[in-house]
Tab-separated table of C-alpha atoms and ligand atoms in Angstrom:
chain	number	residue	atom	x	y	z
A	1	UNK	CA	-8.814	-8.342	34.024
A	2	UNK	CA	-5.298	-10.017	33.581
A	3	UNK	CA	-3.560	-9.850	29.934
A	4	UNK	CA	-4.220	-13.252	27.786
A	5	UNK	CA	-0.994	-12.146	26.426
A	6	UNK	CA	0.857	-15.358	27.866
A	7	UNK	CA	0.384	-19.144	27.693
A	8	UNK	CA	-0.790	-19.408	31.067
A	9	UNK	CA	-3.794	-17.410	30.876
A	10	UNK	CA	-4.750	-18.200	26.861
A	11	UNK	CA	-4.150	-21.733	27.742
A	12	UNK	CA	-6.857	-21.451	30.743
A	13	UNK	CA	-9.409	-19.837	28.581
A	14	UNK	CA	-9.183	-22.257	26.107
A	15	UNK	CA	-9.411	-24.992	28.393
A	16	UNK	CA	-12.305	-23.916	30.143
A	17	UNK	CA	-14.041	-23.834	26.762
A	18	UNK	CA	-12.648	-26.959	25.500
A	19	UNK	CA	-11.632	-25.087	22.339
A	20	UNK	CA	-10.196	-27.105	19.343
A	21	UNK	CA	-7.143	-24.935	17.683
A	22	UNK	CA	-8.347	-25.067	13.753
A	23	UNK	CA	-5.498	-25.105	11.887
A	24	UNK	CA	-7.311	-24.724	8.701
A	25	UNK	CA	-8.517	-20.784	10.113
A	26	UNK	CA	-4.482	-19.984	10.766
A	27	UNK	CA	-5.501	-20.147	14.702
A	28	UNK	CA	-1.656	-19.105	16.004
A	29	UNK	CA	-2.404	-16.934	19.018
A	30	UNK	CA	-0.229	-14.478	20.518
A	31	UNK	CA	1.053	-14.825	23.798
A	32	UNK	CA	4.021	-12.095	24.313
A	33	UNK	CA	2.645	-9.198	26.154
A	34	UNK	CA	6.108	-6.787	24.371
A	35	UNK	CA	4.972	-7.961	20.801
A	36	UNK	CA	1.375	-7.032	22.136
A	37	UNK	CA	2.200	-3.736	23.108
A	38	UNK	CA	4.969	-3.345	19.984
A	39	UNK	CA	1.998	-3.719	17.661
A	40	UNK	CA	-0.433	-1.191	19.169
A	41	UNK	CA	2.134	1.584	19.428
A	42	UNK	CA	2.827	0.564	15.880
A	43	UNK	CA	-0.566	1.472	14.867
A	44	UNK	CA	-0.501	4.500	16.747
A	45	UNK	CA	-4.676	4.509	17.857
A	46	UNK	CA	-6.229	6.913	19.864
A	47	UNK	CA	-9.083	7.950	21.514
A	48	UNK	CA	-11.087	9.451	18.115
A	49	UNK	CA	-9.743	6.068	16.184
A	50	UNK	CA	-12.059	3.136	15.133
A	51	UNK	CA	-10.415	0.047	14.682
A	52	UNK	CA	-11.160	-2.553	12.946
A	53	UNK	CA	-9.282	-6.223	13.562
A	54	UNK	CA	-9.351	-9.098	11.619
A	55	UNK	CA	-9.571	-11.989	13.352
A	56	UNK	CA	-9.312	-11.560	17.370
A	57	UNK	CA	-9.071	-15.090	18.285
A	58	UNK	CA	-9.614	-14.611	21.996
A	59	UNK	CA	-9.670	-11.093	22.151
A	60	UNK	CA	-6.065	-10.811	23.628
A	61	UNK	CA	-5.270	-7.895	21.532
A	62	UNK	CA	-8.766	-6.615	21.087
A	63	UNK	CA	-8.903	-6.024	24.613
A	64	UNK	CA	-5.680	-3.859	24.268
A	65	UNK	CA	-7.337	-2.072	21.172
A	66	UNK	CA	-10.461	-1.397	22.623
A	67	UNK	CA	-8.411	0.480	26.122
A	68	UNK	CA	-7.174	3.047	23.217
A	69	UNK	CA	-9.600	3.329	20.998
A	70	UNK	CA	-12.562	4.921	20.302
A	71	UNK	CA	-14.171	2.064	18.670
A	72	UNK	CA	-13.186	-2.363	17.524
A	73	UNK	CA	-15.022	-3.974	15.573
A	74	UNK	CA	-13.460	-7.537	15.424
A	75	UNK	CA	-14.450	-9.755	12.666
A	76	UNK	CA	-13.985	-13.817	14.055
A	77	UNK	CA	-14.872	-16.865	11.457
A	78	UNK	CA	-15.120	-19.054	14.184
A	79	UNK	CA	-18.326	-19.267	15.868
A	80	UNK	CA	-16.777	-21.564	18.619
A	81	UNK	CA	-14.383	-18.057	19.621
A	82	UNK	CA	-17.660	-16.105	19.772
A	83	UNK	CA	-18.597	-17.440	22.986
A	84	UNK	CA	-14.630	-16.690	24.405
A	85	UNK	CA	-14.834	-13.521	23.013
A	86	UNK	CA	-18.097	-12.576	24.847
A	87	UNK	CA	-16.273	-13.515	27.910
A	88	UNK	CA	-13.117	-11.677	27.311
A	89	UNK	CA	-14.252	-8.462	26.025
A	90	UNK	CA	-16.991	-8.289	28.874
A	91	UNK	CA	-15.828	-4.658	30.508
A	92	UNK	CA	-15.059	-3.322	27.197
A	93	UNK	CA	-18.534	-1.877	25.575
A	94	UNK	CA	-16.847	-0.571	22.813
A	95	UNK	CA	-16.181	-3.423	20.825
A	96	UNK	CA	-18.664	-4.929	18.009
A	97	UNK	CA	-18.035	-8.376	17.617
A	98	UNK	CA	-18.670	-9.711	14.074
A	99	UNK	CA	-18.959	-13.484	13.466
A	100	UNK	CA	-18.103	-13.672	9.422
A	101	UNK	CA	-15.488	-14.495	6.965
A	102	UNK	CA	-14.006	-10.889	6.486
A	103	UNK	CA	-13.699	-11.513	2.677
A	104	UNK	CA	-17.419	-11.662	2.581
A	105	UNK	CA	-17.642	-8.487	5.019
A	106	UNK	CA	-18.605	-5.554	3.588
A	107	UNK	CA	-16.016	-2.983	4.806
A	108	UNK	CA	-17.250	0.056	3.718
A	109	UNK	CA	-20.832	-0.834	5.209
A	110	UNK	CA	-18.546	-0.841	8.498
A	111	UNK	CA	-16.863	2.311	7.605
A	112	UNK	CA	-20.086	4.271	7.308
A	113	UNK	CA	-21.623	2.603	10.570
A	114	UNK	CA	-18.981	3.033	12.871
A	115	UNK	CA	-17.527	5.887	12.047
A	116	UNK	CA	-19.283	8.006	9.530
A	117	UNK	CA	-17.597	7.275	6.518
A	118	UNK	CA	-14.257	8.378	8.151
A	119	UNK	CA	-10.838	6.408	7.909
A	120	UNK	CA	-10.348	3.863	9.930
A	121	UNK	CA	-7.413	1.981	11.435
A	122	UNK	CA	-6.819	-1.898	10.479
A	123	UNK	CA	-4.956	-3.827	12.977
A	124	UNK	CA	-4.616	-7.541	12.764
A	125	UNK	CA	-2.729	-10.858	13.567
A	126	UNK	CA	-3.960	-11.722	10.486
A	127	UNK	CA	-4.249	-15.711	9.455
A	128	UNK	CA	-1.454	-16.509	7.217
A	129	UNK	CA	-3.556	-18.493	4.501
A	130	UNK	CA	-5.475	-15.525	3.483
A	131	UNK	CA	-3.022	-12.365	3.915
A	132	UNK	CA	-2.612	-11.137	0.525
A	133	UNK	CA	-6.397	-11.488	-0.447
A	134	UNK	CA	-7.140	-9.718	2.677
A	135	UNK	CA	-4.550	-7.087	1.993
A	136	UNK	CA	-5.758	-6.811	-1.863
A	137	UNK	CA	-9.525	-6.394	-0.901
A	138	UNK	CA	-8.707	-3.843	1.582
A	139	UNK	CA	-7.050	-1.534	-1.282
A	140	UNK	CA	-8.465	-2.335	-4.456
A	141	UNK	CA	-12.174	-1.836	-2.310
A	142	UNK	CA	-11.272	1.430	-1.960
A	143	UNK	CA	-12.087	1.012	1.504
A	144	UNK	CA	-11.701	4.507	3.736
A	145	UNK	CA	-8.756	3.636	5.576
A	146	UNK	CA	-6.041	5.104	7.293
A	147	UNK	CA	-3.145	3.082	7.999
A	148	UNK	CA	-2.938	-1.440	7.991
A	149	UNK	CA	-0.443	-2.679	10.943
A	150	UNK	CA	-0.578	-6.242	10.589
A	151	UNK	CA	1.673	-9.000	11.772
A	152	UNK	CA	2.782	-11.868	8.289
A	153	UNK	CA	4.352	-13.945	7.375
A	154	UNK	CA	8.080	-12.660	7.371
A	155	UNK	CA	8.332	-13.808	3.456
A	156	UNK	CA	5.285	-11.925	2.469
A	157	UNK	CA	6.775	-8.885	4.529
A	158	UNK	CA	9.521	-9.104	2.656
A	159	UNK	CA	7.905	-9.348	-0.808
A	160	UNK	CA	5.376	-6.194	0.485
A	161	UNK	CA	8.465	-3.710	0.791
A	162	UNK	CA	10.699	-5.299	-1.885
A	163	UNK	CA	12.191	-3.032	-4.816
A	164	UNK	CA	13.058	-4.496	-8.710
A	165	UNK	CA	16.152	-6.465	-9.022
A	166	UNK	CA	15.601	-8.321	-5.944
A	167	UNK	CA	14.302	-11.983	-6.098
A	168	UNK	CA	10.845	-11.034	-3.592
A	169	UNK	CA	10.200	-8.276	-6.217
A	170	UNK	CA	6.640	-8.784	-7.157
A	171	UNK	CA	2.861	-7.914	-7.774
A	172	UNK	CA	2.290	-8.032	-4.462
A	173	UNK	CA	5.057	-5.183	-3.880
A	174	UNK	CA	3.610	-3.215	-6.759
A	175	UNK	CA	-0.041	-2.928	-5.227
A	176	UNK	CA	1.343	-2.546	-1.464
A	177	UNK	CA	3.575	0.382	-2.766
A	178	UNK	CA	1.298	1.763	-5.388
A	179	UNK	CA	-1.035	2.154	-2.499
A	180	UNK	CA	0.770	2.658	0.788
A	181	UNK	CA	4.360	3.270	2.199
A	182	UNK	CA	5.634	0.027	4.067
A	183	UNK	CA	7.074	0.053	7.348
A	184	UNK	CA	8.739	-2.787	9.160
A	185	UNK	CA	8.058	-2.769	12.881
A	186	UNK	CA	10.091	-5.681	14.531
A	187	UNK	CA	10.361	-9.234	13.511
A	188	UNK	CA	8.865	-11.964	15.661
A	189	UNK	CA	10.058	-15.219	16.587
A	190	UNK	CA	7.759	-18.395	16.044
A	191	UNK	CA	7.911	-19.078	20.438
A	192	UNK	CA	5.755	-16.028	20.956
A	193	UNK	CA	2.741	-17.931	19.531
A	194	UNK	CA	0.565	-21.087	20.726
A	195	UNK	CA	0.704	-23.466	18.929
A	196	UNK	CA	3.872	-22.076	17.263
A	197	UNK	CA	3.823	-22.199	13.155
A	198	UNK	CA	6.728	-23.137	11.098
A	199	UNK	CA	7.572	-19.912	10.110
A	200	UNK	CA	9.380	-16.523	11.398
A	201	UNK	CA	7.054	-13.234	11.044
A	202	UNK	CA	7.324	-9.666	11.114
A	203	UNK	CA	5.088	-6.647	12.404
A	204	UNK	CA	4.666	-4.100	9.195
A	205	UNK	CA	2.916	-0.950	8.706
A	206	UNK	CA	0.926	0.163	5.486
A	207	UNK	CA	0.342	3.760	5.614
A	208	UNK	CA	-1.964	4.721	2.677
A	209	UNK	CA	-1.414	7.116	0.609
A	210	UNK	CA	-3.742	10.190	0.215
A	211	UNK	CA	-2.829	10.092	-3.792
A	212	UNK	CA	-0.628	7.194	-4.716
A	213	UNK	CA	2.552	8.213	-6.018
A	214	UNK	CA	2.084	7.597	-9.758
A	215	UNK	CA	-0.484	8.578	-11.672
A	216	UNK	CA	-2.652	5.912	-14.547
A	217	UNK	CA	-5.295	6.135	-16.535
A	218	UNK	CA	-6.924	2.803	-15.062
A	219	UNK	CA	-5.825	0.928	-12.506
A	220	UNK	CA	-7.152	-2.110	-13.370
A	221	UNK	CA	-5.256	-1.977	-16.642
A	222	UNK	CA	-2.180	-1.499	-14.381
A	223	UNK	CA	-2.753	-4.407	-12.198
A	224	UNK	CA	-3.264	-6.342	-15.154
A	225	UNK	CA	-0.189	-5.146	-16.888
A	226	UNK	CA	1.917	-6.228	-13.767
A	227	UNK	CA	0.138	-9.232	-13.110
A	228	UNK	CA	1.058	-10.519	-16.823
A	229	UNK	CA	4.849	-9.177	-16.247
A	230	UNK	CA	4.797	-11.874	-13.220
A	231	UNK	CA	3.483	-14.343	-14.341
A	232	UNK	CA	5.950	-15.698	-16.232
A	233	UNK	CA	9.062	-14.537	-14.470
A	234	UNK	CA	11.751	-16.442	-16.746
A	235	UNK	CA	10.190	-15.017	-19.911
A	236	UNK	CA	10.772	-11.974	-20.997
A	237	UNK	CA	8.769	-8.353	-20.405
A	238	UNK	CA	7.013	-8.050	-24.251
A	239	UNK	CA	6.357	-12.255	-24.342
A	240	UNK	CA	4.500	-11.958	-20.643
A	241	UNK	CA	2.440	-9.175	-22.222
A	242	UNK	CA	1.350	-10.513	-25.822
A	243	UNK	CA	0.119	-13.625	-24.073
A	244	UNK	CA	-2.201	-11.792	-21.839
A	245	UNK	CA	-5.073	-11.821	-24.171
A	246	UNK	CA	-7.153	-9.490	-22.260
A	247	UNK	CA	-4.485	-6.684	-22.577
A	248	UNK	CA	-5.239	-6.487	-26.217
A	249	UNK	CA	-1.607	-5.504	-27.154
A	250	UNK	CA	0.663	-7.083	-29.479
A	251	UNK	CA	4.511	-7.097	-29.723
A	252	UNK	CA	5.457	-4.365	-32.010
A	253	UNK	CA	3.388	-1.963	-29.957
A	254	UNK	CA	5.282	-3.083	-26.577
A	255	UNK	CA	8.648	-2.963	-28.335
A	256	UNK	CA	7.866	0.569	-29.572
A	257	UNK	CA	6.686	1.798	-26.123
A	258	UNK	CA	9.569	0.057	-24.707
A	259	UNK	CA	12.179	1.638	-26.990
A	260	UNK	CA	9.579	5.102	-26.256
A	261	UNK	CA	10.832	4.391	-21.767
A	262	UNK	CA	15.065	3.820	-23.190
A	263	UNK	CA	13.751	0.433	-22.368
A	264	UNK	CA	15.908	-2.588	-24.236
A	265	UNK	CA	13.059	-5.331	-25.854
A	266	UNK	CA	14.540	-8.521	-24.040
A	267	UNK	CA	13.303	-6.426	-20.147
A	268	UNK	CA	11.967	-8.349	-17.645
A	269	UNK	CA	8.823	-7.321	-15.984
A	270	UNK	CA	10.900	-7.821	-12.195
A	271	UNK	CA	13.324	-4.748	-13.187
A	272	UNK	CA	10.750	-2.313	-13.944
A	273	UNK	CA	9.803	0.023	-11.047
A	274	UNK	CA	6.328	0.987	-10.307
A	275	UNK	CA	6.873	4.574	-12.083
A	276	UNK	CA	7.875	2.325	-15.525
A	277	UNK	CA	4.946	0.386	-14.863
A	278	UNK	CA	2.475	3.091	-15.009
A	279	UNK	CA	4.349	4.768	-17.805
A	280	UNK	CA	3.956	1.487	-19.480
A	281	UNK	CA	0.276	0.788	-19.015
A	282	UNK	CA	-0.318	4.765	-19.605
A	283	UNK	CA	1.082	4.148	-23.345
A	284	UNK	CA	-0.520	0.370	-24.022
A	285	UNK	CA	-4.182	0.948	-22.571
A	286	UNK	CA	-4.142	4.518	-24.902
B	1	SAM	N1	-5.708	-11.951	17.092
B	1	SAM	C1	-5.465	-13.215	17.751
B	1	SAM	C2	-4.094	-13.197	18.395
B	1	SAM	O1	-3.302	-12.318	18.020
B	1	SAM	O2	-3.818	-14.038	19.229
B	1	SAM	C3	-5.613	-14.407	16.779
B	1	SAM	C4	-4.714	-14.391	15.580
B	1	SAM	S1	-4.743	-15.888	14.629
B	1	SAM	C5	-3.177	-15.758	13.788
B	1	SAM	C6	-5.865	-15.532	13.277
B	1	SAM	C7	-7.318	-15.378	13.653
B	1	SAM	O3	-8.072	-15.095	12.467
B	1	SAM	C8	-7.977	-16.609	14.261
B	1	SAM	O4	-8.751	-16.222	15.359
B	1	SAM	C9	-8.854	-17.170	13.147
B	1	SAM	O5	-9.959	-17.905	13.604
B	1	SAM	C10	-9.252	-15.891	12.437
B	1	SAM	N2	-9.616	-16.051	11.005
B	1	SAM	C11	-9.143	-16.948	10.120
B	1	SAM	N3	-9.683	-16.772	8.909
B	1	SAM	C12	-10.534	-15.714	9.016
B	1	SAM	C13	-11.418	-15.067	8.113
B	1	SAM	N4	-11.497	-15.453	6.830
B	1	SAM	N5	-12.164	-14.043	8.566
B	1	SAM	C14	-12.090	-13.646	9.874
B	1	SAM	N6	-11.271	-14.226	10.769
B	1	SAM	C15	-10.502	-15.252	10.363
């Protein structure tokens, strides 16, 4: 079967279903055969690998997975793609389609199913309205998993790899580095999608960690300790804290720790790295 990775072809499969685009499910479909390929070399799958992608669309990459892998399973929201997708991914009997919302999915059920509890490989054009929950449930699940190459947003790529001091410094860097080492892959323009969205994106590659690289007493107490730091960026480290009520801490305690790290007690939470962040929620949650 020919490559959907053009307009000609996706545009004559979604004809001859008379499928509506739904913006609301982030329906931007990939139609550059070198981005195709870019991304699957980027997520380096082989015969033993099971994949699992989020959100296939029309199966134009899922047919490229399935030729390498051992095992897809590609979970599709839209029931009116499940019907395409039956179509497209005819000659490969490796792929398990899964019509569901993949935040209501249970992963690890998945995991155990397809592949015995082993790690698996995540590879996704993932809808842009839902990345960082997606991203979030995949770690803080503690779902088996080897490695995430994923095509965003360029903006959230840059936030993902960010370091403190600069102004896409964030939670979301925290948790993607606390679990996995970020990779940029290539940048894509907005012309190798149909329809094409309003914004630039960018190929990256999570590759978990075994052990992350600091060590806490609870990570949930980290999380929460970073979260707070955030979430008032123009305030300052100790105020962000103290009105976090469920960190149960109060300001002389912070100021003490701080002064404890060589830390001044006007910080801000967006110069701290990840190491000073566990160190932190180490001494506060003790
Ligand atoms: N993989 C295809 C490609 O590269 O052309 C489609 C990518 S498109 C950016 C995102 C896909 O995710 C769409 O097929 C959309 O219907 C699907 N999707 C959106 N929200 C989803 C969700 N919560 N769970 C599963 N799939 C979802």
């Amino acid at each position: 079967m020919e490559s959907l990775g053009n307009a000609r072809n996706t545009i004559e499969i979604l004809q001859k279903y008379n499928f509506r685009l739904q913006k609301k499910f982030g329906q931007n479909f990939l139609i550059d055969n070198n981005i195709l390929e870019k991304i699957i070399d980027a997520a380096q799958v082989t015969q033993e690998d099971c994949v699992l992608e989020i959100g296939p669309g029309i199966g134009t990459m899922t047919r490229c997975l399935a030729e390498r892998a051992k095992k897809v399973v590609a979970v599709e929201i839209d029931k009116n793609l499940i019907p395409i997708l039956q179509e497209t991914l005819m000659d490969h009997p490796n792929v398990t389609v899964v019509h569901s919302d993949i935040l209501k999915v249970d992963i690890n059920h998945i995991v155990e199913e397809e592949n015995g509890g082993r790690p698996i490989k995540v590879v996704a054009n993932l809808p842009y309205y839902i990345t960082t929950p997606i991203i979030m449930a995949l770690f803080e699940n503690h779902i088996a998993i080897q490695s995430i190459t994923i095509m965003v947003q360029k903006e959230v790529a840059d936030r993902m790899q960010a370091g403190p001091g600069s102004k896409d410094y964030g939670a979301l860097s925290l948790a993607v580095q606390y679990y996995a080492k970020p990779e940029v892959i290539t940048k894509v323009p907005a012309s190798c999608f149909m329809p094409k969205p309003n914004v630039d994106s960018t190929v990256i590659r999570l590759t978990k960690y075994e052990k992350p690289p600091v060590e806490v007493k609870s990570e949930a107490y980290l999380f929460a300790v970073i979260r707070a730091s955030f979430n008032q960026r123009r305030k300052t480290l100790v105020n962000g804290l103290v009105n976090a009520d469920k960190l149960g801490v109060n300001k002389e305690k912070i100021i003490e720790i701080l002064g404890q790290m060589g830390l001044p007690p006007a910080m801000r939470g967006e110069a701290l790295t990840l190491a000073q962040f566990a160190e932190l929620s180490n001494a506060l949650c003790s």
